[in-house]
XYZ file of C-alpha atoms in Angstrom:
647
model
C 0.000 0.000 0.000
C 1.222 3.384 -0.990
C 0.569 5.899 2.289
C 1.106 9.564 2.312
C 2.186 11.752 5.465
C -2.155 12.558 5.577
C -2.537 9.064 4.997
C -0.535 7.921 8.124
C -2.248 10.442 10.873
C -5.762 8.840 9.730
C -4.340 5.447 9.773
C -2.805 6.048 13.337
C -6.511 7.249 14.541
C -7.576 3.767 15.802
C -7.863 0.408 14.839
C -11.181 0.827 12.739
C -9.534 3.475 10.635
C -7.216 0.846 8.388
C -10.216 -1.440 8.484
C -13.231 0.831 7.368
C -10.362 2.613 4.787
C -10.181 -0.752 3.106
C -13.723 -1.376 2.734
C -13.567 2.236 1.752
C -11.019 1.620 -1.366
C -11.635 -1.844 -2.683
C -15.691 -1.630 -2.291
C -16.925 -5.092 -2.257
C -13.619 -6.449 -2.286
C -12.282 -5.548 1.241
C -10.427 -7.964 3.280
C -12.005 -6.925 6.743
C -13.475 -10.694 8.141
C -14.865 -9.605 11.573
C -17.412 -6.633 11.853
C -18.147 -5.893 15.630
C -17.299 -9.419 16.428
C -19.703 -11.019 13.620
C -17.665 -13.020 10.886
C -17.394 -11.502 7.637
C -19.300 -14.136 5.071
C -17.432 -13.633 1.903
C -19.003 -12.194 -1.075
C -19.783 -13.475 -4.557
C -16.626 -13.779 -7.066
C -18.433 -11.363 -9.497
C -18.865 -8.358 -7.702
C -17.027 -5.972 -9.243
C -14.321 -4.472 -7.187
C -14.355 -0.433 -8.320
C -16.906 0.171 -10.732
C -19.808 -0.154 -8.268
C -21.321 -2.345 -5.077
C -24.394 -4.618 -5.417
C -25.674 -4.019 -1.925
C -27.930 -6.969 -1.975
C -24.702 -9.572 -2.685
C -23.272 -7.990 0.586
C -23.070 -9.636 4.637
C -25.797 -8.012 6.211
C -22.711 -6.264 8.851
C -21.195 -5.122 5.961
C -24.019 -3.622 4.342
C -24.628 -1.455 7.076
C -20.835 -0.101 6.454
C -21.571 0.573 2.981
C -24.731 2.463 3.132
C -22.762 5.062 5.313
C -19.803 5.309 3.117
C -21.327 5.167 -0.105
C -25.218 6.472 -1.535
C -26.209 2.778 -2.858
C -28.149 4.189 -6.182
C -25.400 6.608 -7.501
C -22.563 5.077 -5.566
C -21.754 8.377 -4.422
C -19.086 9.058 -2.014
C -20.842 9.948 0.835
C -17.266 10.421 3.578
C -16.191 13.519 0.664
C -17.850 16.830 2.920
C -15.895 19.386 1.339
C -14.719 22.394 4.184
C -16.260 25.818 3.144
C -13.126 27.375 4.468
C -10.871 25.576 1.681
C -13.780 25.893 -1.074
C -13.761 29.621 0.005
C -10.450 30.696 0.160
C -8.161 27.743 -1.913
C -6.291 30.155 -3.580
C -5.540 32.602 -0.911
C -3.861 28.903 0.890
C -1.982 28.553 -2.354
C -0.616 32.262 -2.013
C -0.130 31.945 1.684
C 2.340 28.699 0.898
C 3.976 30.755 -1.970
C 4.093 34.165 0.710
C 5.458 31.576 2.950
C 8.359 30.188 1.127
C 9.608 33.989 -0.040
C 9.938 35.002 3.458
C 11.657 31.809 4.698
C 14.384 32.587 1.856
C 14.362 36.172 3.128
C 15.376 35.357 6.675
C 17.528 31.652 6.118
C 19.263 33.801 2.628
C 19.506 29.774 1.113
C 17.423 28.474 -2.062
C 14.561 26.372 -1.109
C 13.014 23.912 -3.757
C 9.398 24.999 -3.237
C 6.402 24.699 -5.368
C 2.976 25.636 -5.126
C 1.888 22.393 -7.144
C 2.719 19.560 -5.071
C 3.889 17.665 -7.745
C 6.809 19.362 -8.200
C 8.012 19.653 -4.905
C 10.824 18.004 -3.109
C 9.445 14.513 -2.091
C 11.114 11.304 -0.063
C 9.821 7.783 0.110
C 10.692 4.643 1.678
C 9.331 1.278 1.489
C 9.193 -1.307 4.203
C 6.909 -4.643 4.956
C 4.935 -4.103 1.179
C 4.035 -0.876 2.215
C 5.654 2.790 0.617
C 5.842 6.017 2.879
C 5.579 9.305 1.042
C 5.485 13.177 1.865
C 5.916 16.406 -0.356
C 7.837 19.115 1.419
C 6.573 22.487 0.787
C 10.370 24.248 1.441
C 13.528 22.053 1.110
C 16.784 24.032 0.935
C 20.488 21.638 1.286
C 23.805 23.291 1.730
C 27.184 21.555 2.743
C 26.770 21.731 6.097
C 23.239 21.205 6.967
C 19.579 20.487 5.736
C 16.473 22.940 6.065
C 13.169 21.270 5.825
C 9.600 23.783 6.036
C 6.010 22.723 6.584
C 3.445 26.120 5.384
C 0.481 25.347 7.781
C -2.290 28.501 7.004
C -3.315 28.503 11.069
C -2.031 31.172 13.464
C 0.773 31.658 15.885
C -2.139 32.549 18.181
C -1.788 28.525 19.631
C 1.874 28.473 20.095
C 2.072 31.826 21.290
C 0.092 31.374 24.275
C 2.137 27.951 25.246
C 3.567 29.611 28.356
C 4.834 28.222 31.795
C 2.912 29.683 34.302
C 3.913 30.326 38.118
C 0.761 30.892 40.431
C 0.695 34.359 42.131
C 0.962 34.598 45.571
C 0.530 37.437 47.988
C 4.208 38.141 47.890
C 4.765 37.571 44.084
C 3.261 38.865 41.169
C 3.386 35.173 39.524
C 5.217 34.528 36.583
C 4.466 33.928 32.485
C 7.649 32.180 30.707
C 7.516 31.623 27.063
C 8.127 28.340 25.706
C 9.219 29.668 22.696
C 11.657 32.815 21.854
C 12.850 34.351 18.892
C 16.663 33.491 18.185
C 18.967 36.101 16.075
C 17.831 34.957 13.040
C 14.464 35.566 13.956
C 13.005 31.895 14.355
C 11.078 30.982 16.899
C 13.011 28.271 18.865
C 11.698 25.999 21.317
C 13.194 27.144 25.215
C 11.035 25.462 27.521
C 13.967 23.105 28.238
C 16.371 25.268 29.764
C 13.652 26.421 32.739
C 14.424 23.180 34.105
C 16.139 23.938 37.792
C 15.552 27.137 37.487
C 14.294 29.034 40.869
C 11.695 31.830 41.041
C 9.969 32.836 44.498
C 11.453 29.902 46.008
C 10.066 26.938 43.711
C 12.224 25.173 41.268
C 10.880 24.273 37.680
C 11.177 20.496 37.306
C 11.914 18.634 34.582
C 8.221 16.480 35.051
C 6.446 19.921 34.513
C 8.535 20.727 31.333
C 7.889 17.332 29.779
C 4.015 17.683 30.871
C 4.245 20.917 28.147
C 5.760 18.880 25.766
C 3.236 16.587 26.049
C 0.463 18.666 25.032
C 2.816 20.313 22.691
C 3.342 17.298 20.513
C -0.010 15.962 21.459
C -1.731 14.986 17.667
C -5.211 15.615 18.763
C -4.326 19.299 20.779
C -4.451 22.593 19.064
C -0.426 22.546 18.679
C 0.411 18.859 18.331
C -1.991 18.178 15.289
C 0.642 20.694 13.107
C 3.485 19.327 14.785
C 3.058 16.010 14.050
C 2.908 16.605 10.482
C 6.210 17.394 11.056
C 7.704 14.420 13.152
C 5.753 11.941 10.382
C 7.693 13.894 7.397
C 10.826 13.340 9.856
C 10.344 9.689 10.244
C 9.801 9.534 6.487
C 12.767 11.946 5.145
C 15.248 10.099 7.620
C 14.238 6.952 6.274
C 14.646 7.615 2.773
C 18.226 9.098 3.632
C 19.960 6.748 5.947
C 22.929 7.314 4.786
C 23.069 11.124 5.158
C 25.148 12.490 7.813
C 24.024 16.144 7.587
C 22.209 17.734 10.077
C 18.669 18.115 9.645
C 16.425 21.129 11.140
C 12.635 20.920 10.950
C 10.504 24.256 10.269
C 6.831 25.169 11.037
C 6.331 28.121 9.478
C 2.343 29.546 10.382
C 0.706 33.489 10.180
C 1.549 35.508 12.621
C -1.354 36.208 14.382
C 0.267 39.790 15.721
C 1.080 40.814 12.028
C -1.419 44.253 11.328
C -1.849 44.923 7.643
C -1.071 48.566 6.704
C -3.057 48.375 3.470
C -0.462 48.833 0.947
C -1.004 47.799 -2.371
C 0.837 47.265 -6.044
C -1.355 47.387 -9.369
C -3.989 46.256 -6.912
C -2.011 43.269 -5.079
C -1.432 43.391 -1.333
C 1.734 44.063 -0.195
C 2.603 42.343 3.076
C 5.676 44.320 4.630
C 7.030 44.317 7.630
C 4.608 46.175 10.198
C 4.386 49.238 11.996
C 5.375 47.391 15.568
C 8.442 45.144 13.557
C 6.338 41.903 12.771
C 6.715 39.916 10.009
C 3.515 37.953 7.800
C 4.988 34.628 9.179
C 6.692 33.480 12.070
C 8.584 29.977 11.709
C 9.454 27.822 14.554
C 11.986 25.730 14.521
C 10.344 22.085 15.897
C 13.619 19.894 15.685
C 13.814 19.321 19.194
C 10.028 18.552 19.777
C 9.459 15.911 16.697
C 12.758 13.809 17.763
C 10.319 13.517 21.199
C 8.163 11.506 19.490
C 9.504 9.300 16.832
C 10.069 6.409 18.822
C 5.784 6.779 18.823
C 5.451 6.924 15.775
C 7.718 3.595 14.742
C 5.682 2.121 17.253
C 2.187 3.149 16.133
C 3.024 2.677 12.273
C 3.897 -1.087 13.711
C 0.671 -0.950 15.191
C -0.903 -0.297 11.833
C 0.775 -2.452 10.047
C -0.509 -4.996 12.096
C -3.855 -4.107 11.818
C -3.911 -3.948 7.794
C -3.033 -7.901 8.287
C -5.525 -8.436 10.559
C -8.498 -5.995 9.840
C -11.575 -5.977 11.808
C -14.221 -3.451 13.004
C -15.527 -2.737 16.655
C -18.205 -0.180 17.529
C -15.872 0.264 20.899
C -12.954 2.293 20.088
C -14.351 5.726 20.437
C -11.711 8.212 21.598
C -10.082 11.939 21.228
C -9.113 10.546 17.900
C -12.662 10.938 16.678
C -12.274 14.640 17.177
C -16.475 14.556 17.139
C -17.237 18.250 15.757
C -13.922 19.320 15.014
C -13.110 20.566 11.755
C -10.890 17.605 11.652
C -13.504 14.897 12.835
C -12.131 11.387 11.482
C -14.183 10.932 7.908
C -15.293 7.650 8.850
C -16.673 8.751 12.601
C -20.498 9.041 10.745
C -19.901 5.041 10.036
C -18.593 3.970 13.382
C -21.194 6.265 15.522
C -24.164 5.361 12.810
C -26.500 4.676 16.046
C -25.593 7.833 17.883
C -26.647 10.033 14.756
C -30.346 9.788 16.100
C -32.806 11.394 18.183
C -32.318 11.210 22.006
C -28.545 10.497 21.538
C -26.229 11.101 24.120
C -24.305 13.272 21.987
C -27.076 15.634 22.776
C -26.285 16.330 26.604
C -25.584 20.247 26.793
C -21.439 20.504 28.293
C -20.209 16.973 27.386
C -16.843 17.702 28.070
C -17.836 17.724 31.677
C -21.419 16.111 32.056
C -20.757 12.503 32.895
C -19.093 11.468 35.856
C -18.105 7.339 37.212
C -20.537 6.125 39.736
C -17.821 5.047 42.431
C -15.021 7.920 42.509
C -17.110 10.741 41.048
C -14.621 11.705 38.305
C -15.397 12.799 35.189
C -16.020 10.458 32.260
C -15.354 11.746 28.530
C -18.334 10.903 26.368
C -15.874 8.272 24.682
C -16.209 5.962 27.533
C -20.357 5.777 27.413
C -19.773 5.382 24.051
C -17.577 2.456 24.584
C -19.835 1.360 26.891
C -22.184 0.724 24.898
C -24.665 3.448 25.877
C -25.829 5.560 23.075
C -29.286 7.367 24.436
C -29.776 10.259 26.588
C -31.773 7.528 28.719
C -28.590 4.945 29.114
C -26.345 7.491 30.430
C -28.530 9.148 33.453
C -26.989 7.042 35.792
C -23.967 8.877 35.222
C -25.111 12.887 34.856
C -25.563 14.636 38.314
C -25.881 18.777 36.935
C -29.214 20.224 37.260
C -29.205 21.094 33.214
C -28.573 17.752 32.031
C -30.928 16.308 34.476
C -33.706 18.823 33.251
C -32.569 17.786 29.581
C -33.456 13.999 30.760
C -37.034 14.988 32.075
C -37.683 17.005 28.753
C -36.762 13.797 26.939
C -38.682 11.639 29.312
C -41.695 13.544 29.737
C -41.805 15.384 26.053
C -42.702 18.059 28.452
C -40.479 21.603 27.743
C -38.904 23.591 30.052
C -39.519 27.180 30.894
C -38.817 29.491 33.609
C -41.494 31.781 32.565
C -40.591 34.613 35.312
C -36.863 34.720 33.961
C -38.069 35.549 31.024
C -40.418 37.645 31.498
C -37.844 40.132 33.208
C -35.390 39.706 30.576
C -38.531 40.651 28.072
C -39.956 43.260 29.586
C -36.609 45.125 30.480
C -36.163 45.605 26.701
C -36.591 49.703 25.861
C -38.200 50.181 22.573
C -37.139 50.348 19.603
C -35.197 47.459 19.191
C -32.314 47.327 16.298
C -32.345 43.584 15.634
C -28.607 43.600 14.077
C -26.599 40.560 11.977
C -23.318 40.905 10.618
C -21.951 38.661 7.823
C -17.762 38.612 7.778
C -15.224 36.778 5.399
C -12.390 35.636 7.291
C -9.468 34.954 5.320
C -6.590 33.577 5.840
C -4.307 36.875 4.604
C -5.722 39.792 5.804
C -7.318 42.455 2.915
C -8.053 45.978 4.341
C -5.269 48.081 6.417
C -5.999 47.287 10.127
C -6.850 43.858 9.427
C -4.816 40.593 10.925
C -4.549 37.040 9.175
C -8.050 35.680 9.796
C -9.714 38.710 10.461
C -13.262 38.717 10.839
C -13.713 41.540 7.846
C -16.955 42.331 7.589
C -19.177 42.657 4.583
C -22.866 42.684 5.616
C -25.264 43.884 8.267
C -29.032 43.294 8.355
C -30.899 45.647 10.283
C -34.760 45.241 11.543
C -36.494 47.779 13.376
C -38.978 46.430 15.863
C -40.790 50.312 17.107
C -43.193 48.588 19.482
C -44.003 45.237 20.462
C -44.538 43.113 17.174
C -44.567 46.014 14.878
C -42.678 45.992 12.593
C -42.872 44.953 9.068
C -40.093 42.217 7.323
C -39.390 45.037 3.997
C -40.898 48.648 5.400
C -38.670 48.242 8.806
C -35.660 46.385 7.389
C -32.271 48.407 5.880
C -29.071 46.838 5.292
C -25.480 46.711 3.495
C -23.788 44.594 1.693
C -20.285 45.324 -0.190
C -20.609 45.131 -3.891
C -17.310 43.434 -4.404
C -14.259 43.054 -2.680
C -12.831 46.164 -2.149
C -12.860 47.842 1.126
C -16.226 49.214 1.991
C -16.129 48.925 5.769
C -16.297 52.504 5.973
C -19.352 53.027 4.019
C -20.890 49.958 6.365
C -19.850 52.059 9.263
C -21.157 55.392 8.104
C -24.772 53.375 6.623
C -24.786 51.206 10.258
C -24.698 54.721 12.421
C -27.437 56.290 10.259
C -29.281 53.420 10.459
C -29.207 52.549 14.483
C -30.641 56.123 15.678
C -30.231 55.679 19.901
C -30.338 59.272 20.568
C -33.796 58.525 22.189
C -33.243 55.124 23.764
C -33.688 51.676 22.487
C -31.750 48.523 22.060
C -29.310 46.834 19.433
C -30.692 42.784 19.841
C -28.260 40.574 18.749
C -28.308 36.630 18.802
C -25.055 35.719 20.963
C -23.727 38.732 21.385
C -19.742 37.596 21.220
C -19.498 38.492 17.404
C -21.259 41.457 16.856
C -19.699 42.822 20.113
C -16.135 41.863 19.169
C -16.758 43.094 15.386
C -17.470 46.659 16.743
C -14.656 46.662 19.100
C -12.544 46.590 16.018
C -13.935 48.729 13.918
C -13.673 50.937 16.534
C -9.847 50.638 16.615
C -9.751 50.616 12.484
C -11.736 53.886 12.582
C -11.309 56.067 15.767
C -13.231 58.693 14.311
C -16.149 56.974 14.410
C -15.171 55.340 18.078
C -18.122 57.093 20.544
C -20.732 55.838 17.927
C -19.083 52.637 17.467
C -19.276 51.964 21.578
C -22.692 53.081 22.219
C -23.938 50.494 19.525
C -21.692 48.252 21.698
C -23.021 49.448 25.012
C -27.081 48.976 23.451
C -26.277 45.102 22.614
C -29.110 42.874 23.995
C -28.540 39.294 23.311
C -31.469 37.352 22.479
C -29.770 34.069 22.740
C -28.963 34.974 26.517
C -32.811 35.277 27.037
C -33.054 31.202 26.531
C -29.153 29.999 27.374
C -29.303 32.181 30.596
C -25.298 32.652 29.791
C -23.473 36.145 30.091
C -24.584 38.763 31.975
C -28.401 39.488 31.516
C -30.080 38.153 34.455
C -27.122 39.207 36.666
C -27.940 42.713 35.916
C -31.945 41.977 36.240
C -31.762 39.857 39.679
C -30.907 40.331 43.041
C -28.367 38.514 44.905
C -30.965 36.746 46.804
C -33.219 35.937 44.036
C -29.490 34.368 41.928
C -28.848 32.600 45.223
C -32.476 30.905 44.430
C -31.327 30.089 40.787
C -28.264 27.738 42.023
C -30.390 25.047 41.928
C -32.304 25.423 38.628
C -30.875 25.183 35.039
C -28.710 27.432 33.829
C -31.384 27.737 30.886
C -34.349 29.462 31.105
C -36.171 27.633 28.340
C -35.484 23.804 26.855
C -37.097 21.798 24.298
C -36.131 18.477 22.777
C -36.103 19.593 19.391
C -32.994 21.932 20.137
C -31.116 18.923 20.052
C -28.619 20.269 22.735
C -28.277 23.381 20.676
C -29.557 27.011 21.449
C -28.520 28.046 17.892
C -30.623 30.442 15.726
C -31.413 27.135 13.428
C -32.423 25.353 16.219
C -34.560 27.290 17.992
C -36.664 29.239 14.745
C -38.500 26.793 14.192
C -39.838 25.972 17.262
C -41.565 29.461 17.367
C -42.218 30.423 13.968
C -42.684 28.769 10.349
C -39.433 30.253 9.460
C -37.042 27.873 7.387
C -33.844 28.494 5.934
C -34.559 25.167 3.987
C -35.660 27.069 1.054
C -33.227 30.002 0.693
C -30.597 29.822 -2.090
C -28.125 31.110 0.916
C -29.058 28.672 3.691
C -26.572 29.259 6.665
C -23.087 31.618 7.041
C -20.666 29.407 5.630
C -22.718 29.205 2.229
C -22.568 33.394 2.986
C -19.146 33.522 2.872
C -19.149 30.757 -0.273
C -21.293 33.180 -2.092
C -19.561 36.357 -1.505
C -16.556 34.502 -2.335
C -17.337 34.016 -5.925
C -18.715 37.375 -6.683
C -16.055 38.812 -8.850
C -15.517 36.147 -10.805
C -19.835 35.714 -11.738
C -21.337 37.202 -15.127
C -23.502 40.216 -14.518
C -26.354 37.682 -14.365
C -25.278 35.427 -12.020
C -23.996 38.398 -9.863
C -26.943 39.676 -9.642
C -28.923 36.539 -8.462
C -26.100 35.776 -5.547
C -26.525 39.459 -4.615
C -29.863 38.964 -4.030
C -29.707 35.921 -2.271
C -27.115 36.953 0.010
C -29.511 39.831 0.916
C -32.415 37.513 1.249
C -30.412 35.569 3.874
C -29.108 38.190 6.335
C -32.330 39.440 6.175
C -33.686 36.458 7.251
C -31.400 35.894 10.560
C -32.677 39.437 11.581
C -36.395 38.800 10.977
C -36.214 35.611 12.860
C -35.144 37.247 16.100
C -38.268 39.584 15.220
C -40.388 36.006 14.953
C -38.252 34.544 17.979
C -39.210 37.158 20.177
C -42.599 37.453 19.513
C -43.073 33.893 20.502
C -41.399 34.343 23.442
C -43.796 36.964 24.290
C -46.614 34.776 23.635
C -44.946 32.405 25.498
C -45.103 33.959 28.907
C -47.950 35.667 28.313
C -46.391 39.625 27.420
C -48.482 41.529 24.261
């Protein structure tokens, strides 16, 4: 088998991984003989191997494998969900790994081999037990002395900068922050974390336990560092074993956007150009990882052993649920839908609000990951009850029980009627890409585009066109000022009112910047800011709403209720706008061209490069869609005033 560096991390997952991948590449002719501990039957000799699966000719176990991986009419691959970010922005990646490169050169002053096509970059392989490792190196530069090697990874520095060693404070000591990682006098970020070890501040000594606990989580593959790391220590394992006999030194590079770097807005015929910064920062920083990968090599020999195994002896069980399934993460394993087919359903225990910390053993009280339910065999909010003891989850367990939903009707009738009139129901759309676009703006800037804009004058009047004004930027050129300027005409709190938002963190931390990016507009900016009512704190009961409405006796009386004021089963665990629209209006997104934000940003996306026709129908339709997140927290609200009885 021929596996590639992305190849190798999946494979590495669990045991299921290598199995369900076979199944996944030969079709009908997989080599897996025990599903969940059932024996394979083999299949008829004429099933074709590629060019299709008969479903029917199929062991019933195996069947049920195929239906999630493949759609059994078309034979459509159903594993292949394509991430809006790389639809969206897969030629900005292409021009961060070719930004990337140039300043690497810059700053090491050698020739890298680099390519943009990955075909005609610098590659190693080695072969070993029938199977061939392979990676493509984005940089490779060789000199007499020594050997460069550079992984582009379009994340932040954000992650790595904020890997610190921490000393508590005391009342005697201000506490203590050390970086794990410092610039050296080439201006790479090099890994220091070692030479704390012994060292003595406010009388306790840094051991070397603590040190290796950071590196732990450092070069952890399923933590926010360790996932880009590893990349690294697998392209290690297979560069050094495609050059045993080289005796040069070889230093490992993981260069990411520097999540400090401010873009001053210079341009050439039109092109960004990304300088050094007012406050000395570069586009990229690059970290030199040499040191960390050599940690874990001996790992990875022993988990591609592991592997290897496993391809010779493949077989499925419904019980190795882990971290590795990274459930929800943009880099959930593509075969989780397959393993957790039964956990996809209503009442699942995936539904519990706070799963991170909702389950806890029945003897010592300590907290269970979901995982080890899983494992257990317990798939239903009903199995695991036994082991939930918070007042939310419990209440989610009645709601299932009973079909009953909850509602603290007197919460929310002082959230509702503290609202002054009118209400600004407000709804930004942003694009956040990857290289920042507009002076002011960082690598993954939230850069807005759109606002919606409803205005409610009295309870329930208002009308979806007459009381609805908006923006949205014709193209891609900066218009945030003319969205600032059309915003403060449009949000007129000289006589009162409030700016309702749903979950306020966005909007609130979208304003912030803009009032950074233009300080002349700052005091209108931070009223807007200061008028934010979140709707979505009305039902969560998070943030600081009911704090401000309640007395400290009447929160002491809360401690023992939810931490929601309102639950229904058919949020699913979620209090997002999807979720809870329709359980107050007839609302649907279902039917809009434009059916949720990442389709937004798709959309806007593509609008340079559309005729004037097909402009103009996306134009509209991202219109139609912002409008509709503000009208439903017009809809949302006026159920919730039926609700508890407010006209």
């Amino acid at each position: 088998m021929r596996i590639s560096k992305t190849l190798f991390k999946n494979m590495i997952r669990c045991d299921n991984f290598p199995a369900i991948y076979d199944m996944y590449i030969n079709r009908a002719a997989h080599n897996v003989k025990n599903i969940d501990g059932v024996e394979v039957k083999e299949v008829q000799e004429d099933v074709e191997k590629l060019e299709g699966i008969r479903f029917n000719e199929l062991d019933d176990k195996a069947l049920e494998i195929f239906e999630s991986l493949f759609d059994e009419m078309s034979g459509e691959d159903l594993t292949n969900v394509t991430s809006a970010q790389l639809e969206a922005f897969a030629e900005t990646f292409v021009e961060v790994e070719r930004l990337a490169i140039i300043q690497a050169k810059k700053m090491f002053k050698e020739n890298i081999i680099a390519s943009t096509n990955t075909y005609e970059q610098k590659s190693f392989s080695y072969t070993e037990n029938d199977h061939t490792y392979h990676c493509y190196l984005d940089g490779y530069s060789e000199t007499d002395n020594h050997i460069n090697i550079f992984e582009v990874k379009s994340t932040t520095s954000k992650k790595f900068d904020e890997m610190i060693f921490s000393i508590r404070k005391t009342k005697n000591f201000e506490g203590a922050q050390l970086p794990l990682f410092m610039k050296d006098e080439k201006g790479v970020m090099q890994f220091v974390g070692e030479k704390y070890i012994g060292l003595e501040i406010n009388g306790k000594v840094i051991t070397k336990e603590q040190i290796d606990e950071k590196i732990k989580v450092l070069t952890d593959l399923y933590s926010a560092t360790g996932k880009y790391i590893y990349d690294l220590a697998i392209e290690k394992h297979i560069v050094e074993n495609s050059m045993v006999d080289n005796l040069k030194p070889i230093k490992y590079h993981l260069v990411v956007l520097n999540a400090e770097y401010i873009y001053d807005g210079k341009k050439e015929n039109g092109t960004p150009i990304y300088g050094t910064s007012s406050t000395g920062e570069e586009l990229f920083k690059i970290y030199d990882v040499s040191n960390l990968i050599e940690k874990v090599q001996q790992e990875i020999i022993e988990k591609r052993n592991k592997f290897e195994y496993t391809l010779n002896n493949l077989n499925i069980n419904y019980k190795r649920f882990s971290k590795c399934c990274e459930y929800k993460k943009t880099t959930q394993c593509k075969f989780f839908p397959v393993c957790a087919k039964r956990f996809m359903k209503d009442g699942s225990i995936l539904e519990y609000l706070n799963k991170h910390y909702a389950f806890k053993d029945l003897e010592d009280k300590k907290i269970l990951p979901v995982y080890d339910l899983m494992n257990k065999g317990l798939s239903t909010i009903v199995d695991a009850f036994p082991y939930i003891d918070k007042i939310d989850n419990i209440t989610q367990y009645n709601c299932y029980i009973t079909g009953e939903t909850y509602i603290d009707k007197d919460m929310i009738r002082k959230a509702i009627t503290s609202i002054k009139y009118p209400i600004y129901h407000l709804d930004f759309e942003s694009y956040n890409s990857p290289l920042p676009r507009f002076k002011g703006e960082k690598p993954y800037s939230q850069s807005l585009f759109q606002y919606s804009l409803h205005k409610e004058i009295a309870p329930g009047v208002c009308d979806i066109d007459k009381n609805h004004t908006e923006y949205l930027a014709p193209d891609h050129e900066d218009h945030r000022l003319d969205l600032v300027e059309s915003m403060i005409r449009d949000i007129d709190l000289s006589k009162g009112g409030i700016v309702m938002v749903y979950n306020q963190n966005f909007e609130k931390t979208r304003l912030k910047e803009l009032s950074v990016i233009y300080p002349n507009y700052k005091k209108e900016l931070d009223k807007i800011n200061d008028y934010i009512y979140d709707l979505y704190a009305v039902l969560r009961g998070q943030g600081d709403l009911y704090k401000a409405l309640l007395s400290k006796e009447e929160l002491d009386e809360r401690k023992d209720k939810p931490s929601y004021m309102y639950y229904d089963n058919k949020l699913h665990g979620s209090f997002s706008i999807k979720k809870v629209l329709p359980i107050f209006t007839n609302l649907s997104y279902k039917n809009l061209e434009v059916k949720n934000g990442t389709e937004a940003i798709l959309t806007y996306g593509m609008l340079p490069k559309l005729t004037e026709k097909e402009y103009n129908e996306k134009y509209l339709a991202l219109r139609i869609y912002c409008r509709q997140d503000t009208w439903a927290m017009v809809e949302i609200l006026k159920g919730l005033r039926k609700m508890v009885g407010i006209k």
